[in-house]
Amino acid sequence: MTYGNKIPEEVIEAVRKHHDIVETVGKYVHLTKHGKYMKGLCPFHSEKTPSFTVTPELQIYHCYGCGKGGNVIRFVEEMEGYTFPEAVRLLAEEAGMPVTWAAPDGSKASPQDSDRAKIIEAHELTIKLYHHILNNTKQGQAAKHYLRERGMSDKLIDHFMLGYAPDEWDVLARFLTKRGFDPALMEKGGLLSAKSDGSGHVDRFRNRIMFPIWDRDGKATAFAGRLIGEGQPKYLNTSETMLFTKSRTLYNLHYARPSIRKSKQVVLFEGYMDVIRSWSAGVKNGVATMGTALTEDHGAVLKRIAEEVIVCYDGDDAGQAAAYKSIPLLERAGLKVAVAMLPKGKDPDEYISEYGPEAFLRDAMDQPVSVTKFKLIYSRKNHILLKEEGRKNYLLEAVEIVAELDSSTEREVYLKELSREFDISLDSLKQDCHQKRQELQKKKPQGDNNDNSWNNGRNEKPRRSGPPTVRPAYTNAERRLLHVMMRDSEVAQAVHERLGEAFNVEDHAALAAYLYAYYAQGYDPDASRFIATLNDDQLERTAASILMMDSDFPFDDATMEAYIQEIIKVPRFREIEQKKEEMVRAERAGDALLAAQMLSEIITLERQLKARQDDRF
């Protein structure tokens, strides 16, 4: 069907076959050949030793570190944070396939899908209209003059498609209506506003410099407008629509993403002008929030494509307070954070205008300070260090900040700096720091240590050493059977007849059921196609993990039967163990009759189990 509904299987299959997984993964991960596999550093978790494996033959990937796995569609889902339909749509567009596909019953694209396409089309035309007015009309001269005074070259204006919305009521309304766009839909898309008397529609943006906003895929979805002259609000965003949500949108992400992907680093600014001016200075990985506070959703978006964030907010008190608040949110998202300190309290745009791009790169971008250093600088501003009480309070606060560090070496560096500057004993600072750390440990909830460190070079607490987890024999038997079944339909049929879905591991039973249904539809063995039918993250990971097992174990009819017997006997063993527990409870309760009955049933079950094993030989 269409976006948001069930997509026809032939479309999914065509998309999957068109995109070679090695080529797609290679856009994000540097892969090297290892025999029949391709290996690289996992893009889903930070690691030093490659555990991410792609199998060209099967068109699947699997990470032995974090367990993620699947086919090319799942990879795009995971990398870009897309839903399944969004990933299929993106890959279809890249392949030049129509994305307004019809449903199997011949029905057309859903109304919501058509509305989305119309709103995007209207935004694209509106961008061109406002850009033309800015550059080529008398109405746009004042706005163009303002932008040039702010250091905006024609090249920058054209690259970011800046425009001007005239100080008239219905320039855009007439423009869009003339081209057949429904005004009510344009209101829904955030471009027009309904008149209060219900007699029609007017432009939402008037007398404003217009900053087009594109989504992560480069589709125009919204605007931010800066007022020319006096009035409020200074900045006006498109209202929330089906295409635009402020709390999840980052300005310039579509342009910055290639650079972010390459460097694994993103620079977070406060405003559009900061992003644009820093772009002209050579900062190609800059993004900004949409005139709103940073949100958890923003952090999640950044985490999908970056490992480190440099926060470059305004140098005034408000900007530094906002930067301070952003740090814990970004760290909770799993990002490493640093802060670019702008001298003289200026914002990035002002600093570049006054001191030039080279000074901005040298003074801010090339020398970001650590979170601890920033917190110490921020704390200093809140205390009068010329007074004894102020120095004391700052030192107590500084020790508390340093105590949060896990590295004893880092703690010592900062404490030594404090000791030298304030001529206070290093031992006394260490003692206070140790006490604060003990208090922090007590406050930390149980189970707070994250064991998902894998081979992560950035995690300071490595996984405890010990013997590898040994799977039960029946689990290995099930995995090996499924491994062969996904590659051989005749084996799958034989297992279906002998065992059905009686696998003991829940995911294995589900995979077997899906596999029987897959072959029943007449499909040939195809790992990537089978995984595409699952539409379940956990099952896709399990299937990929099983498929990536070494295939050099022996397999014939006798081996298959041995595996089946190993699987079948597990419920019997469990039943025997359960009855033994019941027998012990009966004996303790003095119920000799029930205990004897349990013993009889145990003997019968054990004989049946032995007879079944003897029949094999």
mmCIF file of N, CA, C and O in Angstrom, residues 147 150-153 155-157 159-162 211-214 224 235 249-257 259-260 266-291 294 302 309-314 342 347-353 357 360-361 365:
data_model
loop_
_atom_site.group_PDB
_atom_site.id
_atom_site.type_symbol
_atom_site.label_atom_id
_atom_site.label_comp_id
_atom_site.label_asym_id
_atom_site.label_seq_id
_atom_site.Cartn_x
_atom_site.Cartn_y
_atom_site.Cartn_z
ATOM 1 N N LEU A 147 20.697 41.653 5.304
ATOM 2 C CA LEU A 147 21.487 40.411 5.265
ATOM 3 C C LEU A 147 22.936 40.707 4.894
ATOM 4 O O LEU A 147 23.856 40.106 5.449
ATOM 5 N N ARG A 150 24.818 41.974 7.735
ATOM 6 C CA ARG A 150 25.119 40.886 8.669
ATOM 7 C C ARG A 150 26.189 39.945 8.121
ATOM 8 O O ARG A 150 26.466 38.900 8.701
ATOM 9 N N GLY A 151 26.783 40.295 7.001
ATOM 10 C CA GLY A 151 27.881 39.514 6.461
ATOM 11 C C GLY A 151 27.465 38.382 5.542
ATOM 12 O O GLY A 151 28.273 37.492 5.247
ATOM 13 N N MET A 152 26.218 38.406 5.068
ATOM 14 C CA MET A 152 25.720 37.346 4.198
ATOM 15 C C MET A 152 26.064 37.645 2.743
ATOM 16 O O MET A 152 25.581 38.631 2.173
ATOM 17 N N SER A 153 26.880 36.801 2.139
ATOM 18 C CA SER A 153 27.206 36.959 0.720
ATOM 19 C C SER A 153 26.061 36.418 -0.121
ATOM 20 O O SER A 153 25.202 35.668 0.358
ATOM 21 N N LYS A 155 26.348 34.240 -2.312
ATOM 22 C CA LYS A 155 26.542 32.792 -2.369
ATOM 23 C C LYS A 155 25.863 32.096 -1.198
ATOM 24 O O LYS A 155 25.200 31.062 -1.368
ATOM 25 N N LEU A 156 25.997 32.674 0.005
ATOM 26 C CA LEU A 156 25.346 32.094 1.178
ATOM 27 C C LEU A 156 23.829 32.203 1.073
ATOM 28 O O LEU A 156 23.094 31.262 1.400
ATOM 29 N N ILE A 157 23.357 33.358 0.622
ATOM 30 C CA ILE A 157 21.915 33.572 0.479
ATOM 31 C C ILE A 157 21.324 32.558 -0.487
ATOM 32 O O ILE A 157 20.251 31.987 -0.235
ATOM 33 N N HIS A 159 22.728 29.578 -1.321
ATOM 34 C CA HIS A 159 22.893 28.211 -0.826
ATOM 35 C C HIS A 159 21.780 27.847 0.159
ATOM 36 O O HIS A 159 21.209 26.753 0.069
ATOM 37 N N PHE A 160 21.483 28.765 1.062
ATOM 38 C CA PHE A 160 20.450 28.484 2.070
ATOM 39 C C PHE A 160 19.075 28.965 1.626
ATOM 40 O O PHE A 160 18.113 28.894 2.394
ATOM 41 N N MET A 161 18.980 29.435 0.393
ATOM 42 C CA MET A 161 17.720 29.861 -0.229
ATOM 43 C C MET A 161 16.928 30.818 0.663
ATOM 44 O O MET A 161 15.721 30.690 0.844
ATOM 45 N N LEU A 162 17.641 31.803 1.229
ATOM 46 C CA LEU A 162 16.964 32.790 2.061
ATOM 47 C C LEU A 162 16.034 33.625 1.193
ATOM 48 O O LEU A 162 16.285 33.829 0.003
ATOM 49 N N PHE A 211 13.761 31.881 6.388
ATOM 50 C CA PHE A 211 14.747 30.799 6.440
ATOM 51 C C PHE A 211 14.022 29.485 6.165
ATOM 52 O O PHE A 211 13.269 28.999 7.021
ATOM 53 N N PRO A 212 14.198 28.890 4.988
ATOM 54 C CA PRO A 212 13.549 27.595 4.727
ATOM 55 C C PRO A 212 14.097 26.518 5.650
ATOM 56 O O PRO A 212 15.290 26.517 6.006
ATOM 57 N N ILE A 213 13.230 25.616 6.044
ATOM 58 C CA ILE A 213 13.617 24.496 6.901
ATOM 59 C C ILE A 213 13.336 23.201 6.145
ATOM 60 O O ILE A 213 12.206 22.959 5.695
ATOM 61 N N TRP A 214 14.373 22.399 6.013
ATOM 62 C CA TRP A 214 14.246 21.110 5.342
ATOM 63 C C TRP A 214 14.325 19.989 6.382
ATOM 64 O O TRP A 214 14.981 20.143 7.419
ATOM 65 N N ALA A 224 11.226 29.524 9.089
ATOM 66 C CA ALA A 224 11.396 30.426 10.222
ATOM 67 C C ALA A 224 11.503 31.825 9.615
ATOM 68 O O ALA A 224 12.221 32.027 8.645
ATOM 69 N N TYR A 235 11.234 36.245 15.937
ATOM 70 C CA TYR A 235 11.264 35.054 15.072
ATOM 71 C C TYR A 235 9.914 34.354 15.144
ATOM 72 O O TYR A 235 9.325 34.223 16.223
ATOM 73 N N THR A 249 13.143 18.705 15.271
ATOM 74 C CA THR A 249 13.779 19.225 14.064
ATOM 75 C C THR A 249 15.042 20.000 14.410
ATOM 76 O O THR A 249 15.067 20.784 15.352
ATOM 77 N N LEU A 250 16.079 19.798 13.618
ATOM 78 C CA LEU A 250 17.337 20.535 13.750
ATOM 79 C C LEU A 250 17.627 21.251 12.431
ATOM 80 O O LEU A 250 17.677 20.611 11.370
ATOM 81 N N TYR A 251 17.803 22.550 12.515
ATOM 82 C CA TYR A 251 18.068 23.340 11.313
ATOM 83 C C TYR A 251 19.412 22.954 10.697
ATOM 84 O O TYR A 251 20.411 22.808 11.390
ATOM 85 N N ASN A 252 19.407 22.760 9.372
ATOM 86 C CA ASN A 252 20.608 22.479 8.572
ATOM 87 C C ASN A 252 21.077 21.028 8.662
ATOM 88 O O ASN A 252 22.148 20.685 8.160
ATOM 89 N N LEU A 253 20.290 20.158 9.262
ATOM 90 C CA LEU A 253 20.736 18.770 9.420
ATOM 91 C C LEU A 253 20.989 18.098 8.067
ATOM 92 O O LEU A 253 21.937 17.324 7.923
ATOM 93 N N HIS A 254 20.168 18.389 7.071
ATOM 94 C CA HIS A 254 20.327 17.715 5.783
ATOM 95 C C HIS A 254 21.627 18.113 5.098
ATOM 96 O O HIS A 254 22.260 17.304 4.421
ATOM 97 N N TYR A 255 22.052 19.386 5.252
ATOM 98 C CA TYR A 255 23.330 19.816 4.674
ATOM 99 C C TYR A 255 24.511 19.317 5.513
ATOM 100 O O TYR A 255 25.568 18.975 4.985
ATOM 101 N N ALA A 256 24.333 19.316 6.831
ATOM 102 C CA ALA A 256 25.445 18.985 7.737
ATOM 103 C C ALA A 256 25.689 17.494 7.872
ATOM 104 O O ALA A 256 26.784 17.078 8.259
ATOM 105 N N ARG A 257 24.704 16.681 7.555
ATOM 106 C CA ARG A 257 24.789 15.248 7.865
ATOM 107 C C ARG A 257 26.004 14.549 7.253
ATOM 108 O O ARG A 257 26.669 13.767 7.944
ATOM 109 N N SER A 259 28.983 15.663 6.631
ATOM 110 C CA SER A 259 30.163 16.033 7.413
ATOM 111 C C SER A 259 30.112 15.423 8.816
ATOM 112 O O SER A 259 31.124 14.986 9.361
ATOM 113 N N ILE A 260 28.911 15.394 9.404
ATOM 114 C CA ILE A 260 28.745 14.796 10.738
ATOM 115 C C ILE A 260 29.064 13.314 10.675
ATOM 116 O O ILE A 260 29.772 12.773 11.534
ATOM 117 N N VAL A 266 29.292 16.809 15.809
ATOM 118 C CA VAL A 266 28.333 17.820 15.403
ATOM 119 C C VAL A 266 28.530 19.052 16.275
ATOM 120 O O VAL A 266 28.866 18.942 17.456
ATOM 121 N N VAL A 267 28.344 20.231 15.675
ATOM 122 C CA VAL A 267 28.404 21.480 16.430
ATOM 123 C C VAL A 267 26.977 21.990 16.599
ATOM 124 O O VAL A 267 26.242 22.131 15.616
ATOM 125 N N LEU A 268 26.594 22.244 17.840
ATOM 126 C CA LEU A 268 25.227 22.663 18.144
ATOM 127 C C LEU A 268 25.199 24.160 18.434
ATOM 128 O O LEU A 268 25.813 24.631 19.394
ATOM 129 N N PHE A 269 24.472 24.911 17.575
ATOM 130 C CA PHE A 269 24.333 26.352 17.734
ATOM 131 C C PHE A 269 22.932 26.686 18.247
ATOM 132 O O PHE A 269 22.035 25.839 18.260
ATOM 133 N N GLU A 270 22.765 27.970 18.603
ATOM 134 C CA GLU A 270 21.455 28.425 19.086
ATOM 135 C C GLU A 270 20.565 28.945 17.964
ATOM 136 O O GLU A 270 19.345 28.843 18.048
ATOM 137 N N GLY A 271 21.168 29.515 16.907
ATOM 138 C CA GLY A 271 20.338 30.185 15.909
ATOM 139 C C GLY A 271 20.731 29.900 14.482
ATOM 140 O O GLY A 271 21.819 29.406 14.190
ATOM 141 N N TYR A 272 19.816 30.279 13.561
ATOM 142 C CA TYR A 272 20.027 30.052 12.130
ATOM 143 C C TYR A 272 21.208 30.849 11.610
ATOM 144 O O TYR A 272 22.027 30.334 10.839
ATOM 145 N N MET A 273 21.302 32.098 12.030
ATOM 146 C CA MET A 273 22.395 32.949 11.547
ATOM 147 C C MET A 273 23.749 32.404 11.977
ATOM 148 O O MET A 273 24.725 32.468 11.221
ATOM 149 N N ASP A 274 23.812 31.852 13.185
ATOM 150 C CA ASP A 274 25.065 31.257 13.659
ATOM 151 C C ASP A 274 25.479 30.084 12.764
ATOM 152 O O ASP A 274 26.647 29.938 12.407
ATOM 153 N N VAL A 275 24.503 29.254 12.412
ATOM 154 C CA VAL A 275 24.784 28.103 11.546
ATOM 155 C C VAL A 275 25.295 28.569 10.187
ATOM 156 O O VAL A 275 26.292 28.059 9.667
ATOM 157 N N ILE A 276 24.607 29.556 9.613
ATOM 158 C CA ILE A 276 24.952 30.017 8.266
ATOM 159 C C ILE A 276 26.319 30.691 8.240
ATOM 160 O O ILE A 276 27.157 30.411 7.372
ATOM 161 N N ARG A 277 26.572 31.576 9.215
ATOM 162 C CA ARG A 277 27.865 32.259 9.237
ATOM 163 C C ARG A 277 29.002 31.287 9.523
ATOM 164 O O ARG A 277 30.097 31.399 8.960
ATOM 165 N N SER A 278 28.777 30.320 10.417
ATOM 166 C CA SER A 278 29.833 29.344 10.713
ATOM 167 C C SER A 278 30.082 28.440 9.510
ATOM 168 O O SER A 278 31.202 27.988 9.281
ATOM 169 N N TRP A 279 29.033 28.185 8.718
ATOM 170 C CA TRP A 279 29.186 27.418 7.474
ATOM 171 C C TRP A 279 30.173 28.152 6.553
ATOM 172 O O TRP A 279 31.067 27.536 5.958
ATOM 173 N N SER A 280 30.013 29.485 6.459
ATOM 174 C CA SER A 280 30.908 30.269 5.602
ATOM 175 C C SER A 280 32.331 30.277 6.140
ATOM 176 O O SER A 280 33.291 30.477 5.394
ATOM 177 N N ALA A 281 32.475 30.015 7.462
ATOM 178 C CA ALA A 281 33.807 29.973 8.082
ATOM 179 C C ALA A 281 34.434 28.586 7.967
ATOM 180 O O ALA A 281 35.583 28.392 8.381
ATOM 181 N N GLY A 282 33.680 27.628 7.429
ATOM 182 C CA GLY A 282 34.223 26.281 7.236
ATOM 183 C C GLY A 282 33.663 25.231 8.161
ATOM 184 O O GLY A 282 34.062 24.061 8.099
ATOM 185 N N VAL A 283 32.712 25.603 9.027
ATOM 186 C CA VAL A 283 32.085 24.622 9.928
ATOM 187 C C VAL A 283 30.895 24.007 9.204
ATOM 188 O O VAL A 283 29.801 24.581 9.184
ATOM 189 N N LYS A 284 31.120 22.843 8.600
ATOM 190 C CA LYS A 284 30.089 22.204 7.774
ATOM 191 C C LYS A 284 29.236 21.198 8.549
ATOM 192 O O LYS A 284 28.361 20.550 7.963
ATOM 193 N N ASN A 285 29.488 21.063 9.850
ATOM 194 C CA ASN A 285 28.749 20.083 10.649
ATOM 195 C C ASN A 285 27.921 20.764 11.734
ATOM 196 O O ASN A 285 27.692 20.211 12.798
ATOM 197 N N GLY A 286 27.453 21.996 11.434
ATOM 198 C CA GLY A 286 26.691 22.759 12.419
ATOM 199 C C GLY A 286 25.192 22.644 12.226
ATOM 200 O O GLY A 286 24.688 22.656 11.103
ATOM 201 N N VAL A 287 24.462 22.538 13.333
ATOM 202 C CA VAL A 287 22.997 22.511 13.325
ATOM 203 C C VAL A 287 22.503 23.418 14.446
ATOM 204 O O VAL A 287 23.273 23.829 15.316
ATOM 205 N N ALA A 288 21.205 23.725 14.432
ATOM 206 C CA ALA A 288 20.628 24.558 15.495
ATOM 207 C C ALA A 288 19.230 24.075 15.820
ATOM 208 O O ALA A 288 18.534 23.513 14.960
ATOM 209 N N THR A 289 18.818 24.305 17.073
ATOM 210 C CA THR A 289 17.443 24.027 17.454
ATOM 211 C C THR A 289 16.543 25.127 16.885
ATOM 212 O O THR A 289 17.008 26.176 16.483
ATOM 213 N N MET A 290 15.251 24.846 16.890
ATOM 214 C CA MET A 290 14.295 25.724 16.210
ATOM 215 C C MET A 290 13.736 26.791 17.140
ATOM 216 O O MET A 290 12.526 26.894 17.355
ATOM 217 N N GLY A 291 14.623 27.595 17.737
ATOM 218 C CA GLY A 291 14.153 28.644 18.630
ATOM 219 C C GLY A 291 13.495 28.102 19.876
ATOM 220 O O GLY A 291 12.679 28.771 20.508
ATOM 221 N N LEU A 294 16.631 22.679 23.877
ATOM 222 C CA LEU A 294 17.044 21.346 23.431
ATOM 223 C C LEU A 294 16.166 20.301 24.112
ATOM 224 O O LEU A 294 15.839 20.418 25.297
ATOM 225 N N LEU A 302 20.665 13.366 17.286
ATOM 226 C CA LEU A 302 22.112 13.580 17.176
ATOM 227 C C LEU A 302 22.883 12.295 17.445
ATOM 228 O O LEU A 302 23.892 12.016 16.793
ATOM 229 N N VAL A 309 29.376 16.012 20.595
ATOM 230 C CA VAL A 309 28.722 17.298 20.331
ATOM 231 C C VAL A 309 29.583 18.412 20.904
ATOM 232 O O VAL A 309 30.010 18.341 22.058
ATOM 233 N N ILE A 310 29.851 19.439 20.080
ATOM 234 C CA ILE A 310 30.466 20.664 20.589
ATOM 235 C C ILE A 310 29.348 21.698 20.707
ATOM 236 O O ILE A 310 28.743 22.086 19.706
ATOM 237 N N VAL A 311 29.054 22.107 21.918
ATOM 238 C CA VAL A 311 28.009 23.100 22.150
ATOM 239 C C VAL A 311 28.623 24.492 21.965
ATOM 240 O O VAL A 311 29.576 24.848 22.651
ATOM 241 N N CYS A 312 28.073 25.250 21.012
ATOM 242 C CA CYS A 312 28.598 26.593 20.734
ATOM 243 C C CYS A 312 27.438 27.593 20.825
ATOM 244 O O CYS A 312 26.894 28.036 19.807
ATOM 245 N N TYR A 313 27.058 27.898 22.063
ATOM 246 C CA TYR A 313 25.967 28.839 22.295
ATOM 247 C C TYR A 313 26.528 30.251 22.491
ATOM 248 O O TYR A 313 27.734 30.451 22.584
ATOM 249 N N ASP A 314 25.624 31.200 22.566
ATOM 250 C CA ASP A 314 26.040 32.594 22.753
ATOM 251 C C ASP A 314 26.893 32.731 24.006
ATOM 252 O O ASP A 314 26.686 32.023 25.004
ATOM 253 N N LEU A 342 33.196 31.255 23.609
ATOM 254 C CA LEU A 342 33.381 32.447 22.774
ATOM 255 C C LEU A 342 33.859 33.612 23.631
ATOM 256 O O LEU A 342 33.152 34.021 24.557
ATOM 257 N N ASP A 347 28.001 36.190 20.335
ATOM 258 C CA ASP A 347 27.484 34.985 19.707
ATOM 259 C C ASP A 347 28.350 34.670 18.482
ATOM 260 O O ASP A 347 29.132 35.522 18.035
ATOM 261 N N PRO A 348 28.269 33.455 17.939
ATOM 262 C CA PRO A 348 29.150 33.062 16.823
ATOM 263 C C PRO A 348 29.057 34.002 15.630
ATOM 264 O O PRO A 348 30.084 34.346 15.024
ATOM 265 N N ASP A 349 27.838 34.421 15.286
ATOM 266 C CA ASP A 349 27.648 35.324 14.154
ATOM 267 C C ASP A 349 28.417 36.627 14.365
ATOM 268 O O ASP A 349 29.163 37.092 13.493
ATOM 269 N N GLU A 350 28.258 37.228 15.545
ATOM 270 C CA GLU A 350 28.951 38.484 15.863
ATOM 271 C C GLU A 350 30.467 38.297 15.878
ATOM 272 O O GLU A 350 31.217 39.141 15.394
ATOM 273 N N TYR A 351 30.905 37.175 16.445
ATOM 274 C CA TYR A 351 32.342 36.954 16.569
ATOM 275 C C TYR A 351 33.007 36.837 15.195
ATOM 276 O O TYR A 351 34.084 37.389 14.962
ATOM 277 N N ILE A 352 32.341 36.129 14.287
ATOM 278 C CA ILE A 352 32.882 35.984 12.930
ATOM 279 C C ILE A 352 32.908 37.339 12.230
ATOM 280 O O ILE A 352 33.874 37.681 11.535
ATOM 281 N N SER A 353 31.852 38.147 12.414
ATOM 282 C CA SER A 353 31.785 39.459 11.774
ATOM 283 C C SER A 353 32.909 40.365 12.255
ATOM 284 O O SER A 353 33.512 41.100 11.470
ATOM 285 N N PRO A 357 36.619 34.652 10.204
ATOM 286 C CA PRO A 357 36.420 33.200 10.325
ATOM 287 C C PRO A 357 37.622 32.481 10.908
ATOM 288 O O PRO A 357 37.464 31.505 11.652
ATOM 289 N N PHE A 360 37.556 32.714 14.611
ATOM 290 C CA PHE A 360 36.462 31.896 15.157
ATOM 291 C C PHE A 360 36.872 30.431 15.237
ATOM 292 O O PHE A 360 36.670 29.762 16.261
ATOM 293 N N LEU A 361 37.467 29.941 14.152
ATOM 294 C CA LEU A 361 37.916 28.539 14.152
ATOM 295 C C LEU A 361 39.007 28.323 15.192
ATOM 296 O O LEU A 361 39.004 27.317 15.915
ATOM 297 N N MET A 365 36.289 26.855 17.807
ATOM 298 C CA MET A 365 36.110 25.497 17.299
ATOM 299 C C MET A 365 37.296 24.582 17.604
ATOM 300 O O MET A 365 37.123 23.393 17.891
#
